[in-house]
Amino acid sequence: MQLLEERIRKEGVVRGTEILKVDSFLNHQMDPMLMEEMGKEFHRLFSGERVDRVLTIEASGIAVAVMTALCFRCPVVFARKSKTSNQSEDVYAAKAFSFTHGRENTVTVAKEYLHAGERVLLIDDFLANGCALRALRDIVLQAGAVPVGAGIVIEKAFQPGGNELRAEGLRIESLARIRSMSETEGIQFC
Amino acid sequence: MQLLEERIRKEGVVRGTEILKVDSFLNHQMDPMLMEEMGKEFHRLFSGERVDRVLTIEASGIAVAVMTALCFRCPVVFARKSKTSNQSEDVYAAKAFSFTHGRENTVTVAKEYLHAGERVLLIDDFLANGCALRALRDIVLQAGAVPVGAGIVIEKAFQPGGNELRAEGLRIESLARIRSMSETEGIQFC
């Protein structure tokens, strides 16, 4: 998505070879017009699919997920992250190691908001090692629902998550795919 | 806002006299069409104001704040909550006691996303004791910016936050104001 790649080039801050800060339009400050365009683009990309529900994870995924769900006229659920293991019988839960925060989170969704047979579109802001996306997919499968695919804003294609999950059969559409990045040479897209 | 009051009446779950669960359309699952309507309503209510920026707090405030900012064609910033005190010089910070979680959070906004003289509209999902809203207002004031008012989805008018903050001069527009609620008698709106 050209609009997004331009924005990343202009405002993204690279730290080392693995960290990309896009706090000016996605992760802290958000540009609502860009969120709307990204929601429309995910709707276009998955327009061949029936989507009953959009599933994302707090907090940065929420804005684009809501815009996407608005296009599909379906509800959106955001999975909750907590440091403690939630043993409640009322939730689907999956563990996800957060490289950003250096800890393992438990990701949960209340059982009443995911149902067997539903077709669920996953949305998240970043895909790198794939831990969060894998947790979301596993939660959908626990519910007996069908993950129709994942819409990702920024994929770090030089990290293994995207290709591993594609090899496992998950359709992934990323609006920007970064092939490599460094502080000196900037960002190269795929 | 009648659409919202009907939804609260139909789907809200009252626990005791102080807890209202609206996980089916606001706090876990979200209805994007309702979010859009609420954004339009906040835009209508504050249409006499110049709004340069919308400020909310993660995670449940994000959806309605983005929809509001889309109407104002301005950026939205979500303040971050953490259990640890953030001593960085790069952030504005305020403490907010969370009655929901029974702990004190530090709420932070990076200094680069709030500027002196800007007119900032605060948006949040709930107003009860006013701790989160007070923290947002204080952060705006630390930046030398102007809090033009607060748009609240659900105000528990039987708790003191709303009236205290109004008495301190903050304009607050709540889409639903609950006068009282109980498990046996249900929800009464103002």
PDB file of C-alpha atoms in Angstrom, chain A residues 21-33 35-36 53 58-60 62-63 66-67 69-70 73-80 83 108-110 112-113, chain B residues 21-33 35-36 53 58-60 62-63 66-67 69-70 73-80 83 108-110 112-113:
ATOM      1  CA  LYS A  21       9.070   2.945  15.693  1.00  0.00           C
ATOM      2  CA  VAL A  22       5.958   4.289  14.008  1.00  0.00           C
ATOM      3  CA  ASP A  23       4.551   6.108  17.021  1.00  0.00           C
ATOM      4  CA  SER A  24       3.599   9.141  14.938  1.00  0.00           C
ATOM      5  CA  PHE A  25       0.785   7.436  13.021  1.00  0.00           C
ATOM      6  CA  LEU A  26       0.170   3.923  14.352  1.00  0.00           C
ATOM      7  CA  ASN A  27       1.361   3.027  17.852  1.00  0.00           C
ATOM      8  CA  HIS A  28       0.826   6.099  20.004  1.00  0.00           C
ATOM      9  CA  GLN A  29      -0.431   8.919  17.844  1.00  0.00           C
ATOM     10  CA  MET A  30      -2.741   7.622  15.117  1.00  0.00           C
ATOM     11  CA  ASP A  31      -3.829   9.137  11.830  1.00  0.00           C
ATOM     12  CA  PRO A  32      -7.547   8.301  11.557  1.00  0.00           C
ATOM     13  CA  MET A  33      -7.683   8.989   7.811  1.00  0.00           C
ATOM     14  CA  MET A  35      -6.665   3.973   9.546  1.00  0.00           C
ATOM     15  CA  GLU A  36      -9.800   4.367   7.425  1.00  0.00           C
ATOM     16  CA  ARG A  53     -16.058 -11.223  12.909  1.00  0.00           C
ATOM     17  CA  GLU A  58      -5.062  -4.616  22.371  1.00  0.00           C
ATOM     18  CA  ALA A  59      -4.026  -1.855  22.004  1.00  0.00           C
ATOM     19  CA  SER A  60      -2.479  -0.714  18.701  1.00  0.00           C
ATOM     20  CA  ILE A  62      -7.832  -1.739  17.659  1.00  0.00           C
ATOM     21  CA  ALA A  63      -8.107   1.316  15.397  1.00  0.00           C
ATOM     22  CA  VAL A  66     -12.517  -1.259  13.899  1.00  0.00           C
ATOM     23  CA  MET A  67     -12.189   0.459  10.517  1.00  0.00           C
ATOM     24  CA  ALA A  69     -14.982  -4.293  10.719  1.00  0.00           C
ATOM     25  CA  LEU A  70     -16.925  -1.172   9.759  1.00  0.00           C
ATOM     26  CA  ARG A  73     -20.439  -4.477   8.857  1.00  0.00           C
ATOM     27  CA  CYS A  74     -19.480  -7.068  11.478  1.00  0.00           C
ATOM     28  CA  PRO A  75     -18.433  -6.975  15.137  1.00  0.00           C
ATOM     29  CA  VAL A  76     -14.809  -6.700  16.202  1.00  0.00           C
ATOM     30  CA  VAL A  77     -13.308  -8.302  19.313  1.00  0.00           C
ATOM     31  CA  PHE A  78     -10.024  -7.282  20.858  1.00  0.00           C
ATOM     32  CA  ALA A  79      -8.162  -9.994  22.714  1.00  0.00           C
ATOM     33  CA  ARG A  80      -6.799  -8.984  26.071  1.00  0.00           C
ATOM     34  CA  LYS A  83       0.932 -11.037  32.420  1.00  0.00           C
ATOM     35  CA  THR A 108      -7.623 -14.142  26.132  1.00  0.00           C
ATOM     36  CA  VAL A 109     -11.008 -13.823  24.459  1.00  0.00           C
ATOM     37  CA  ALA A 110     -14.301 -14.429  26.268  1.00  0.00           C
ATOM     38  CA  GLU A 112     -19.261 -15.703  24.317  1.00  0.00           C
ATOM     39  CA  TYR A 113     -17.662 -13.556  21.599  1.00  0.00           C
TER      40      TYR A 113
ATOM     41  CA  LYS B  21     -20.373  -4.649  32.076  1.00  0.00           C
ATOM     42  CA  VAL B  22     -20.806  -3.648  28.450  1.00  0.00           C
ATOM     43  CA  ASP B  23     -18.351  -6.139  26.986  1.00  0.00           C
ATOM     44  CA  SER B  24     -20.708  -7.001  24.124  1.00  0.00           C
ATOM     45  CA  PHE B  25     -20.392  -3.662  22.331  1.00  0.00           C
ATOM     46  CA  LEU B  26     -17.758  -1.467  24.001  1.00  0.00           C
ATOM     47  CA  ASN B  27     -15.130  -3.088  26.208  1.00  0.00           C
ATOM     48  CA  HIS B  28     -14.225  -6.398  24.588  1.00  0.00           C
ATOM     49  CA  GLN B  29     -16.438  -6.932  21.579  1.00  0.00           C
ATOM     50  CA  MET B  30     -17.162  -3.656  19.809  1.00  0.00           C
ATOM     51  CA  ASP B  31     -19.874  -2.640  17.395  1.00  0.00           C
ATOM     52  CA  PRO B  32     -18.105  -0.528  14.749  1.00  0.00           C
ATOM     53  CA  MET B  33     -21.346   1.010  13.463  1.00  0.00           C
ATOM     54  CA  MET B  35     -18.600   3.533  17.348  1.00  0.00           C
ATOM     55  CA  GLU B  36     -19.051   5.493  14.133  1.00  0.00           C
ATOM     56  CA  ARG B  53      -6.144  16.709  18.559  1.00  0.00           C
ATOM     57  CA  GLU B  58      -5.790   2.642  26.036  1.00  0.00           C
ATOM     58  CA  ALA B  59      -7.541   0.339  25.328  1.00  0.00           C
ATOM     59  CA  SER B  60     -11.339   0.694  25.280  1.00  0.00           C
ATOM     60  CA  ILE B  62      -9.399   3.969  21.226  1.00  0.00           C
ATOM     61  CA  ALA B  63     -12.216   2.944  18.874  1.00  0.00           C
ATOM     62  CA  VAL B  66     -10.516   7.310  16.332  1.00  0.00           C
ATOM     63  CA  MET B  67     -14.037   7.681  14.956  1.00  0.00           C
ATOM     64  CA  ALA B  69     -10.907  12.213  15.266  1.00  0.00           C
ATOM     65  CA  LEU B  70     -11.929  11.047  11.796  1.00  0.00           C
ATOM     66  CA  ARG B  73      -9.883  15.303  10.497  1.00  0.00           C
ATOM     67  CA  CYS B  74      -7.255  15.530  13.239  1.00  0.00           C
ATOM     68  CA  PRO B  75      -4.775  13.123  14.846  1.00  0.00           C
ATOM     69  CA  VAL B  76      -5.642  11.046  17.892  1.00  0.00           C
ATOM     70  CA  VAL B  77      -3.211  10.059  20.637  1.00  0.00           C
ATOM     71  CA  PHE B  78      -3.795   7.267  23.094  1.00  0.00           C
ATOM     72  CA  ALA B  79      -2.165   7.664  26.485  1.00  0.00           C
ATOM     73  CA  ARG B  80      -0.401   4.597  27.770  1.00  0.00           C
ATOM     74  CA  LYS B  83       1.970  -0.077  36.568  1.00  0.00           C
ATOM     75  CA  THR B 108       1.871   8.788  29.891  1.00  0.00           C
ATOM     76  CA  VAL B 109       1.928  10.676  26.588  1.00  0.00           C
ATOM     77  CA  ALA B 110       5.117  11.349  24.618  1.00  0.00           C
ATOM     78  CA  GLU B 112       6.235  15.158  20.845  1.00  0.00           C
ATOM     79  CA  TYR B 113       2.525  14.403  20.400  1.00  0.00           C
TER      80      TYR B 113
END
